[in-house]
Amino acid sequence: MKKYTCHDCGRTLQHDEEYMPYKVDSETYVKCKSCHQKNPVLKSFRKTEIYSRVVGYIRPVEQWNEGKQEEYKDRKEYVADSGCH
Ligand SMILES: [Zn+2]
């Protein structure tokens, strides 16, 4: 289930909420119904503050997960090689 955030007001849209999608290159931007009624034109499709904040937040979490996975793998290999229980 994909979550959409309104381009204008930054609100996360509910699953059953009506919205208006805007395709810009490979990106899809959406507006909630009330923002679309106020202004049906996507006036600026540069990445909004909300979008860059989301990107900035996701990246460190991914790096942390990779590091954790590597650490876990190393630990398992060490136990197998040592052969002592
Ligand atoms: Zn909105």
PDB file of N, CA and C and ligand atoms in Angstrom:
ATOM      1  N   MET A   1       0.852  -1.192   0.000  1.00  0.00           N
ATOM      2  CA  MET A   1       0.000   0.000   0.000  1.00  0.00           C
ATOM      3  C   MET A   1       0.889   1.243   0.000  1.00  0.00           C
ATOM      4  N   LYS A   2       0.749   2.050  -1.047  1.00  0.00           N
ATOM      5  CA  LYS A   2       1.582   3.240  -1.177  1.00  0.00           C
ATOM      6  C   LYS A   2       0.933   4.415  -0.463  1.00  0.00           C
ATOM      7  N   LYS A   3       1.754   5.186   0.217  1.00  0.00           N
ATOM      8  CA  LYS A   3       1.241   6.369   0.917  1.00  0.00           C
ATOM      9  C   LYS A   3       1.526   7.600   0.085  1.00  0.00           C
ATOM     10  N   TYR A   4       0.514   8.453  -0.024  1.00  0.00           N
ATOM     11  CA  TYR A   4       0.665   9.691  -0.766  1.00  0.00           C
ATOM     12  C   TYR A   4       0.599  10.872   0.176  1.00  0.00           C
ATOM     13  N   THR A   5       1.408  11.873  -0.140  1.00  0.00           N
ATOM     14  CA  THR A   5       1.406  13.110   0.623  1.00  0.00           C
ATOM     15  C   THR A   5       0.985  14.229  -0.315  1.00  0.00           C
ATOM     16  N   CYS A   6       0.056  15.053   0.124  1.00  0.00           N
ATOM     17  CA  CYS A   6      -0.416  16.150  -0.703  1.00  0.00           C
ATOM     18  C   CYS A   6       0.727  17.122  -0.992  1.00  0.00           C
ATOM     19  N   HIS A   7       0.870  17.462  -2.257  1.00  0.00           N
ATOM     20  CA  HIS A   7       1.959  18.346  -2.682  1.00  0.00           C
ATOM     21  C   HIS A   7       1.818  19.735  -2.070  1.00  0.00           C
ATOM     22  N   ASP A   8       0.598  20.209  -1.896  1.00  0.00           N
ATOM     23  CA  ASP A   8       0.377  21.584  -1.443  1.00  0.00           C
ATOM     24  C   ASP A   8       0.393  21.720   0.076  1.00  0.00           C
ATOM     25  N   CYS A   9      -0.363  20.903   0.761  1.00  0.00           N
ATOM     26  CA  CYS A   9      -0.481  21.088   2.210  1.00  0.00           C
ATOM     27  C   CYS A   9       0.394  20.104   2.985  1.00  0.00           C
ATOM     28  N   GLY A  10       0.943  19.104   2.310  1.00  0.00           N
ATOM     29  CA  GLY A  10       1.876  18.196   2.975  1.00  0.00           C
ATOM     30  C   GLY A  10       1.217  17.144   3.843  1.00  0.00           C
ATOM     31  N   ARG A  11      -0.096  17.046   3.749  1.00  0.00           N
ATOM     32  CA  ARG A  11      -0.836  16.105   4.575  1.00  0.00           C
ATOM     33  C   ARG A  11      -0.735  14.702   3.965  1.00  0.00           C
ATOM     34  N   THR A  12      -0.609  13.686   4.794  1.00  0.00           N
ATOM     35  CA  THR A  12      -0.642  12.308   4.311  1.00  0.00           C
ATOM     36  C   THR A  12      -2.084  11.924   4.042  1.00  0.00           C
ATOM     37  N   LEU A  13      -2.326  11.406   2.828  1.00  0.00           N
ATOM     38  CA  LEU A  13      -3.699  11.106   2.427  1.00  0.00           C
ATOM     39  C   LEU A  13      -4.143   9.768   3.005  1.00  0.00           C
ATOM     40  N   GLN A  14      -5.409   9.729   3.353  1.00  0.00           N
ATOM     41  CA  GLN A  14      -6.003   8.492   3.853  1.00  0.00           C
ATOM     42  C   GLN A  14      -6.151   7.509   2.704  1.00  0.00           C
ATOM     43  N   HIS A  15      -6.242   6.243   3.073  1.00  0.00           N
ATOM     44  CA  HIS A  15      -6.319   5.168   2.080  1.00  0.00           C
ATOM     45  C   HIS A  15      -7.508   5.351   1.136  1.00  0.00           C
ATOM     46  N   ASP A  16      -8.651   5.767   1.678  1.00  0.00           N
ATOM     47  CA  ASP A  16      -9.873   5.874   0.869  1.00  0.00           C
ATOM     48  C   ASP A  16     -10.169   7.315   0.448  1.00  0.00           C
ATOM     49  N   GLU A  17      -9.204   8.210   0.660  1.00  0.00           N
ATOM     50  CA  GLU A  17      -9.437   9.613   0.358  1.00  0.00           C
ATOM     51  C   GLU A  17      -9.253   9.880  -1.132  1.00  0.00           C
ATOM     52  N   GLU A  18     -10.073  10.814  -1.657  1.00  0.00           N
ATOM     53  CA  GLU A  18      -9.932  11.192  -3.062  1.00  0.00           C
ATOM     54  C   GLU A  18      -8.729  12.108  -3.231  1.00  0.00           C
ATOM     55  N   TYR A  19      -8.007  11.908  -4.317  1.00  0.00           N
ATOM     56  CA  TYR A  19      -6.873  12.778  -4.606  1.00  0.00           C
ATOM     57  C   TYR A  19      -6.689  12.902  -6.110  1.00  0.00           C
ATOM     58  N   MET A  20      -5.876  13.880  -6.502  1.00  0.00           N
ATOM     59  CA  MET A  20      -5.617  14.124  -7.912  1.00  0.00           C
ATOM     60  C   MET A  20      -4.142  13.861  -8.194  1.00  0.00           C
ATOM     61  N   PRO A  21      -3.839  12.848  -8.991  1.00  0.00           N
ATOM     62  CA  PRO A  21      -2.426  12.569  -9.287  1.00  0.00           C
ATOM     63  C   PRO A  21      -1.878  13.435 -10.410  1.00  0.00           C
ATOM     64  N   TYR A  22      -0.629  13.834 -10.306  1.00  0.00           N
ATOM     65  CA  TYR A  22       0.065  14.598 -11.347  1.00  0.00           C
ATOM     66  C   TYR A  22       1.330  13.831 -11.713  1.00  0.00           C
ATOM     67  N   LYS A  23       1.414  13.436 -12.961  1.00  0.00           N
ATOM     68  CA  LYS A  23       2.620  12.718 -13.405  1.00  0.00           C
ATOM     69  C   LYS A  23       3.634  13.720 -13.923  1.00  0.00           C
ATOM     70  N   VAL A  24       4.813  13.748 -13.348  1.00  0.00           N
ATOM     71  CA  VAL A  24       5.903  14.604 -13.804  1.00  0.00           C
ATOM     72  C   VAL A  24       7.118  13.710 -13.979  1.00  0.00           C
ATOM     73  N   ASP A  25       7.498  13.482 -15.249  1.00  0.00           N
ATOM     74  CA  ASP A  25       8.553  12.516 -15.567  1.00  0.00           C
ATOM     75  C   ASP A  25       8.221  11.185 -14.885  1.00  0.00           C
ATOM     76  N   SER A  26       9.129  10.667 -14.092  1.00  0.00           N
ATOM     77  CA  SER A  26       8.870   9.376 -13.441  1.00  0.00           C
ATOM     78  C   SER A  26       8.230   9.559 -12.072  1.00  0.00           C
ATOM     79  N   GLU A  27       8.088  10.809 -11.643  1.00  0.00           N
ATOM     80  CA  GLU A  27       7.530  11.083 -10.321  1.00  0.00           C
ATOM     81  C   GLU A  27       6.022  11.289 -10.414  1.00  0.00           C
ATOM     82  N   THR A  28       5.325  10.893  -9.384  1.00  0.00           N
ATOM     83  CA  THR A  28       3.908  11.186  -9.287  1.00  0.00           C
ATOM     84  C   THR A  28       3.675  12.050  -8.056  1.00  0.00           C
ATOM     85  N   TYR A  29       3.082  13.203  -8.287  1.00  0.00           N
ATOM     86  CA  TYR A  29       2.716  14.079  -7.188  1.00  0.00           C
ATOM     87  C   TYR A  29       1.208  14.035  -7.037  1.00  0.00           C
ATOM     88  N   VAL A  30       0.717  14.184  -5.854  1.00  0.00           N
ATOM     89  CA  VAL A  30      -0.727  14.162  -5.640  1.00  0.00           C
ATOM     90  C   VAL A  30      -1.150  15.391  -4.845  1.00  0.00           C
ATOM     91  N   LYS A  31      -2.405  15.765  -5.075  1.00  0.00           N
ATOM     92  CA  LYS A  31      -3.024  16.819  -4.279  1.00  0.00           C
ATOM     93  C   LYS A  31      -4.275  16.254  -3.642  1.00  0.00           C
ATOM     94  N   CYS A  32      -4.550  16.642  -2.416  1.00  0.00           N
ATOM     95  CA  CYS A  32      -5.801  16.244  -1.801  1.00  0.00           C
ATOM     96  C   CYS A  32      -6.940  17.026  -2.464  1.00  0.00           C
ATOM     97  N   LYS A  33      -8.158  16.577  -2.212  1.00  0.00           N
ATOM     98  CA  LYS A  33      -9.304  17.148  -2.910  1.00  0.00           C
ATOM     99  C   LYS A  33      -9.454  18.654  -2.640  1.00  0.00           C
ATOM    100  N   SER A  34      -9.272  19.064  -1.392  1.00  0.00           N
ATOM    101  CA  SER A  34      -9.487  20.477  -1.068  1.00  0.00           C
ATOM    102  C   SER A  34      -8.408  21.358  -1.705  1.00  0.00           C
ATOM    103  N   CYS A  35      -7.159  20.887  -1.756  1.00  0.00           N
ATOM    104  CA  CYS A  35      -6.106  21.668  -2.405  1.00  0.00           C
ATOM    105  C   CYS A  35      -6.343  21.713  -3.911  1.00  0.00           C
ATOM    106  N   HIS A  36      -6.830  20.613  -4.483  1.00  0.00           N
ATOM    107  CA  HIS A  36      -7.105  20.590  -5.916  1.00  0.00           C
ATOM    108  C   HIS A  36      -8.230  21.543  -6.279  1.00  0.00           C
ATOM    109  N   GLN A  37      -9.219  21.653  -5.391  1.00  0.00           N
ATOM    110  CA  GLN A  37     -10.332  22.580  -5.639  1.00  0.00           C
ATOM    111  C   GLN A  37      -9.860  24.028  -5.527  1.00  0.00           C
ATOM    112  N   LYS A  38      -8.944  24.299  -4.615  1.00  0.00           N
ATOM    113  CA  LYS A  38      -8.402  25.644  -4.467  1.00  0.00           C
ATOM    114  C   LYS A  38      -7.547  26.016  -5.662  1.00  0.00           C
ATOM    115  N   ASN A  39      -6.717  25.061  -6.105  1.00  0.00           N
ATOM    116  CA  ASN A  39      -5.794  25.327  -7.203  1.00  0.00           C
ATOM    117  C   ASN A  39      -5.518  24.037  -7.960  1.00  0.00           C
ATOM    118  N   PRO A  40      -6.211  23.830  -9.093  1.00  0.00           N
ATOM    119  CA  PRO A  40      -6.065  22.571  -9.828  1.00  0.00           C
ATOM    120  C   PRO A  40      -4.746  22.442 -10.580  1.00  0.00           C
ATOM    121  N   VAL A  41      -3.976  23.507 -10.641  1.00  0.00           N
ATOM    122  CA  VAL A  41      -2.704  23.475 -11.373  1.00  0.00           C
ATOM    123  C   VAL A  41      -1.572  23.137 -10.416  1.00  0.00           C
ATOM    124  N   LEU A  42      -0.737  22.212 -10.841  1.00  0.00           N
ATOM    125  CA  LEU A  42       0.463  21.925 -10.061  1.00  0.00           C
ATOM    126  C   LEU A  42       1.466  23.030 -10.360  1.00  0.00           C
ATOM    127  N   LYS A  43       1.554  24.005  -9.463  1.00  0.00           N
ATOM    128  CA  LYS A  43       2.276  25.234  -9.801  1.00  0.00           C
ATOM    129  C   LYS A  43       3.786  25.071  -9.726  1.00  0.00           C
ATOM    130  N   SER A  44       4.249  24.247  -8.855  1.00  0.00           N
ATOM    131  CA  SER A  44       5.686  24.029  -8.767  1.00  0.00           C
ATOM    132  C   SER A  44       5.933  22.564  -8.499  1.00  0.00           C
ATOM    133  N   PHE A  45       6.585  21.879  -9.434  1.00  0.00           N
ATOM    134  CA  PHE A  45       6.833  20.463  -9.199  1.00  0.00           C
ATOM    135  C   PHE A  45       8.285  20.185  -8.856  1.00  0.00           C
ATOM    136  N   ARG A  46       8.961  21.206  -8.388  1.00  0.00           N
ATOM    137  CA  ARG A  46      10.244  20.925  -7.752  1.00  0.00           C
ATOM    138  C   ARG A  46       9.978  20.186  -6.452  1.00  0.00           C
ATOM    139  N   LYS A  47      10.940  19.426  -6.001  1.00  0.00           N
ATOM    140  CA  LYS A  47      10.727  18.687  -4.768  1.00  0.00           C
ATOM    141  C   LYS A  47      10.457  19.658  -3.629  1.00  0.00           C
ATOM    142  N   THR A  48       9.418  19.350  -2.890  1.00  0.00           N
ATOM    143  CA  THR A  48       9.031  20.242  -1.809  1.00  0.00           C
ATOM    144  C   THR A  48       9.894  19.978  -0.592  1.00  0.00           C
ATOM    145  N   GLU A  49       9.738  20.823   0.378  1.00  0.00           N
ATOM    146  CA  GLU A  49      10.434  20.650   1.647  1.00  0.00           C
ATOM    147  C   GLU A  49      10.126  19.290   2.261  1.00  0.00           C
ATOM    148  N   ILE A  50       8.853  18.919   2.167  1.00  0.00           N
ATOM    149  CA  ILE A  50       8.413  17.647   2.735  1.00  0.00           C
ATOM    150  C   ILE A  50       9.168  16.486   2.082  1.00  0.00           C
ATOM    151  N   TYR A  51       9.262  16.523   0.753  1.00  0.00           N
ATOM    152  CA  TYR A  51       9.907  15.424   0.037  1.00  0.00           C
ATOM    153  C   TYR A  51      11.373  15.301   0.427  1.00  0.00           C
ATOM    154  N   SER A  52      12.088  16.434   0.464  1.00  0.00           N
ATOM    155  CA  SER A  52      13.516  16.355   0.773  1.00  0.00           C
ATOM    156  C   SER A  52      13.717  15.916   2.218  1.00  0.00           C
ATOM    157  N   ARG A  53      12.812  16.271   3.088  1.00  0.00           N
ATOM    158  CA  ARG A  53      12.905  15.824   4.470  1.00  0.00           C
ATOM    159  C   ARG A  53      12.757  14.306   4.551  1.00  0.00           C
ATOM    160  N   VAL A  54      11.824  13.773   3.755  1.00  0.00           N
ATOM    161  CA  VAL A  54      11.602  12.335   3.756  1.00  0.00           C
ATOM    162  C   VAL A  54      12.846  11.609   3.247  1.00  0.00           C
ATOM    163  N   VAL A  55      13.426  12.115   2.154  1.00  0.00           N
ATOM    164  CA  VAL A  55      14.629  11.494   1.584  1.00  0.00           C
ATOM    165  C   VAL A  55      15.768  11.538   2.595  1.00  0.00           C
ATOM    166  N   GLY A  56      15.921  12.671   3.245  1.00  0.00           N
ATOM    167  CA  GLY A  56      16.981  12.811   4.238  1.00  0.00           C
ATOM    168  C   GLY A  56      16.808  11.873   5.411  1.00  0.00           C
ATOM    169  N   TYR A  57      15.616  11.533   5.710  1.00  0.00           N
ATOM    170  CA  TYR A  57      15.348  10.654   6.843  1.00  0.00           C
ATOM    171  C   TYR A  57      15.570   9.199   6.489  1.00  0.00           C
ATOM    172  N   ILE A  58      15.169   8.800   5.285  1.00  0.00           N
ATOM    173  CA  ILE A  58      15.250   7.389   4.901  1.00  0.00           C
ATOM    174  C   ILE A  58      16.706   6.937   4.758  1.00  0.00           C
ATOM    175  N   ARG A  59      17.543   7.759   4.180  1.00  0.00           N
ATOM    176  CA  ARG A  59      18.901   7.335   3.849  1.00  0.00           C
ATOM    177  C   ARG A  59      19.702   6.835   5.062  1.00  0.00           C
ATOM    178  N   PRO A  60      19.772   7.579   6.157  1.00  0.00           N
ATOM    179  CA  PRO A  60      20.560   7.070   7.288  1.00  0.00           C
ATOM    180  C   PRO A  60      20.017   5.777   7.866  1.00  0.00           C
ATOM    181  N   VAL A  61      18.719   5.569   7.782  1.00  0.00           N
ATOM    182  CA  VAL A  61      18.133   4.333   8.305  1.00  0.00           C
ATOM    183  C   VAL A  61      18.598   3.148   7.463  1.00  0.00           C
ATOM    184  N   GLU A  62      18.644   3.319   6.155  1.00  0.00           N
ATOM    185  CA  GLU A  62      19.108   2.247   5.274  1.00  0.00           C
ATOM    186  C   GLU A  62      20.562   1.900   5.560  1.00  0.00           C
ATOM    187  N   GLN A  63      21.372   2.921   5.750  1.00  0.00           N
ATOM    188  CA  GLN A  63      22.788   2.685   6.042  1.00  0.00           C
ATOM    189  C   GLN A  63      22.948   1.942   7.361  1.00  0.00           C
ATOM    190  N   TRP A  64      22.143   2.316   8.313  1.00  0.00           N
ATOM    191  CA  TRP A  64      22.209   1.671   9.621  1.00  0.00           C
ATOM    192  C   TRP A  64      21.841   0.195   9.500  1.00  0.00           C
ATOM    193  N   ASN A  65      20.801  -0.091   8.717  1.00  0.00           N
ATOM    194  CA  ASN A  65      20.374  -1.477   8.534  1.00  0.00           C
ATOM    195  C   ASN A  65      21.453  -2.310   7.867  1.00  0.00           C
ATOM    196  N   GLU A  66      22.119  -1.754   6.850  1.00  0.00           N
ATOM    197  CA  GLU A  66      23.193  -2.476   6.169  1.00  0.00           C
ATOM    198  C   GLU A  66      24.317  -2.803   7.142  1.00  0.00           C
ATOM    199  N   GLY A  67      24.693  -1.833   7.918  1.00  0.00           N
ATOM    200  CA  GLY A  67      25.751  -2.033   8.900  1.00  0.00           C
ATOM    201  C   GLY A  67      25.391  -3.123   9.890  1.00  0.00           C
ATOM    202  N   LYS A  68      24.169  -3.121  10.328  1.00  0.00           N
ATOM    203  CA  LYS A  68      23.708  -4.135  11.267  1.00  0.00           C
ATOM    204  C   LYS A  68      23.752  -5.524  10.644  1.00  0.00           C
ATOM    205  N   GLN A  69      23.336  -5.597   9.382  1.00  0.00           N
ATOM    206  CA  GLN A  69      23.324  -6.898   8.710  1.00  0.00           C
ATOM    207  C   GLN A  69      24.740  -7.440   8.558  1.00  0.00           C
ATOM    208  N   GLU A  70      25.689  -6.577   8.188  1.00  0.00           N
ATOM    209  CA  GLU A  70      27.088  -6.992   8.037  1.00  0.00           C
ATOM    210  C   GLU A  70      27.636  -7.476   9.366  1.00  0.00           C
ATOM    211  N   GLU A  71      27.340  -6.738  10.403  1.00  0.00           N
ATOM    212  CA  GLU A  71      27.823  -7.092  11.726  1.00  0.00           C
ATOM    213  C   GLU A  71      27.316  -8.471  12.128  1.00  0.00           C
ATOM    214  N   TYR A  72      26.046  -8.713  11.829  1.00  0.00           N
ATOM    215  CA  TYR A  72      25.415  -9.975  12.199  1.00  0.00           C
ATOM    216  C   TYR A  72      26.036 -11.128  11.420  1.00  0.00           C
ATOM    217  N   LYS A  73      26.318 -10.905  10.122  1.00  0.00           N
ATOM    218  CA  LYS A  73      26.905 -11.937   9.266  1.00  0.00           C
ATOM    219  C   LYS A  73      28.296 -12.314   9.782  1.00  0.00           C
ATOM    220  N   ASP A  74      29.084 -11.275  10.105  1.00  0.00           N
ATOM    221  CA  ASP A  74      30.440 -11.519  10.610  1.00  0.00           C
ATOM    222  C   ASP A  74      30.400 -12.364  11.877  1.00  0.00           C
ATOM    223  N   ARG A  75      29.476 -12.037  12.720  1.00  0.00           N
ATOM    224  CA  ARG A  75      29.391 -12.737  13.994  1.00  0.00           C
ATOM    225  C   ARG A  75      29.098 -14.225  13.768  1.00  0.00           C
ATOM    226  N   LYS A  76      28.169 -14.500  12.830  1.00  0.00           N
ATOM    227  CA  LYS A  76      27.802 -15.902  12.568  1.00  0.00           C
ATOM    228  C   LYS A  76      28.997 -16.672  11.998  1.00  0.00           C
ATOM    229  N   GLU A  77      29.743 -16.041  11.085  1.00  0.00           N
ATOM    230  CA  GLU A  77      30.890 -16.705  10.471  1.00  0.00           C
ATOM    231  C   GLU A  77      31.950 -17.020  11.522  1.00  0.00           C
ATOM    232  N   TYR A  78      32.150 -16.110  12.426  1.00  0.00           N
ATOM    233  CA  TYR A  78      33.171 -16.297  13.475  1.00  0.00           C
ATOM    234  C   TYR A  78      32.818 -17.513  14.320  1.00  0.00           C
ATOM    235  N   VAL A  79      31.556 -17.658  14.682  1.00  0.00           N
ATOM    236  CA  VAL A  79      31.129 -18.775  15.528  1.00  0.00           C
ATOM    237  C   VAL A  79      31.332 -20.089  14.799  1.00  0.00           C
ATOM    238  N   ALA A  80      30.970 -20.120  13.483  1.00  0.00           N
ATOM    239  CA  ALA A  80      31.103 -21.351  12.700  1.00  0.00           C
ATOM    240  C   ALA A  80      32.576 -21.765  12.573  1.00  0.00           C
ATOM    241  N   ASP A  81      33.460 -20.785  12.334  1.00  0.00           N
ATOM    242  CA  ASP A  81      34.873 -21.101  12.125  1.00  0.00           C
ATOM    243  C   ASP A  81      35.551 -21.590  13.419  1.00  0.00           C
ATOM    244  N   SER A  82      35.170 -21.032  14.527  1.00  0.00           N
ATOM    245  CA  SER A  82      35.828 -21.377  15.780  1.00  0.00           C
ATOM    246  C   SER A  82      35.490 -22.809  16.198  1.00  0.00           C
ATOM    247  N   GLY A  83      34.305 -23.254  15.867  1.00  0.00           N
ATOM    248  CA  GLY A  83      33.920 -24.633  16.115  1.00  0.00           C
ATOM    249  C   GLY A  83      33.767 -24.988  17.580  1.00  0.00           C
ATOM    250  N   CYS A  84      33.723 -24.015  18.445  1.00  0.00           N
ATOM    251  CA  CYS A  84      33.528 -24.355  19.858  1.00  0.00           C
ATOM    252  C   CYS A  84      32.162 -23.880  20.325  1.00  0.00           C
ATOM    253  N   HIS A  85      31.449 -24.719  21.042  1.00  0.00           N
ATOM    254  CA  HIS A  85      30.141 -24.342  21.537  1.00  0.00           C
ATOM    255  C   HIS A  85      30.126 -24.349  23.045  1.00  0.00           C
TER     256      HIS A  85
HETATM  257 ZN    ZN B   1      -3.681  19.290   0.355  1.00  0.00          ZN
END
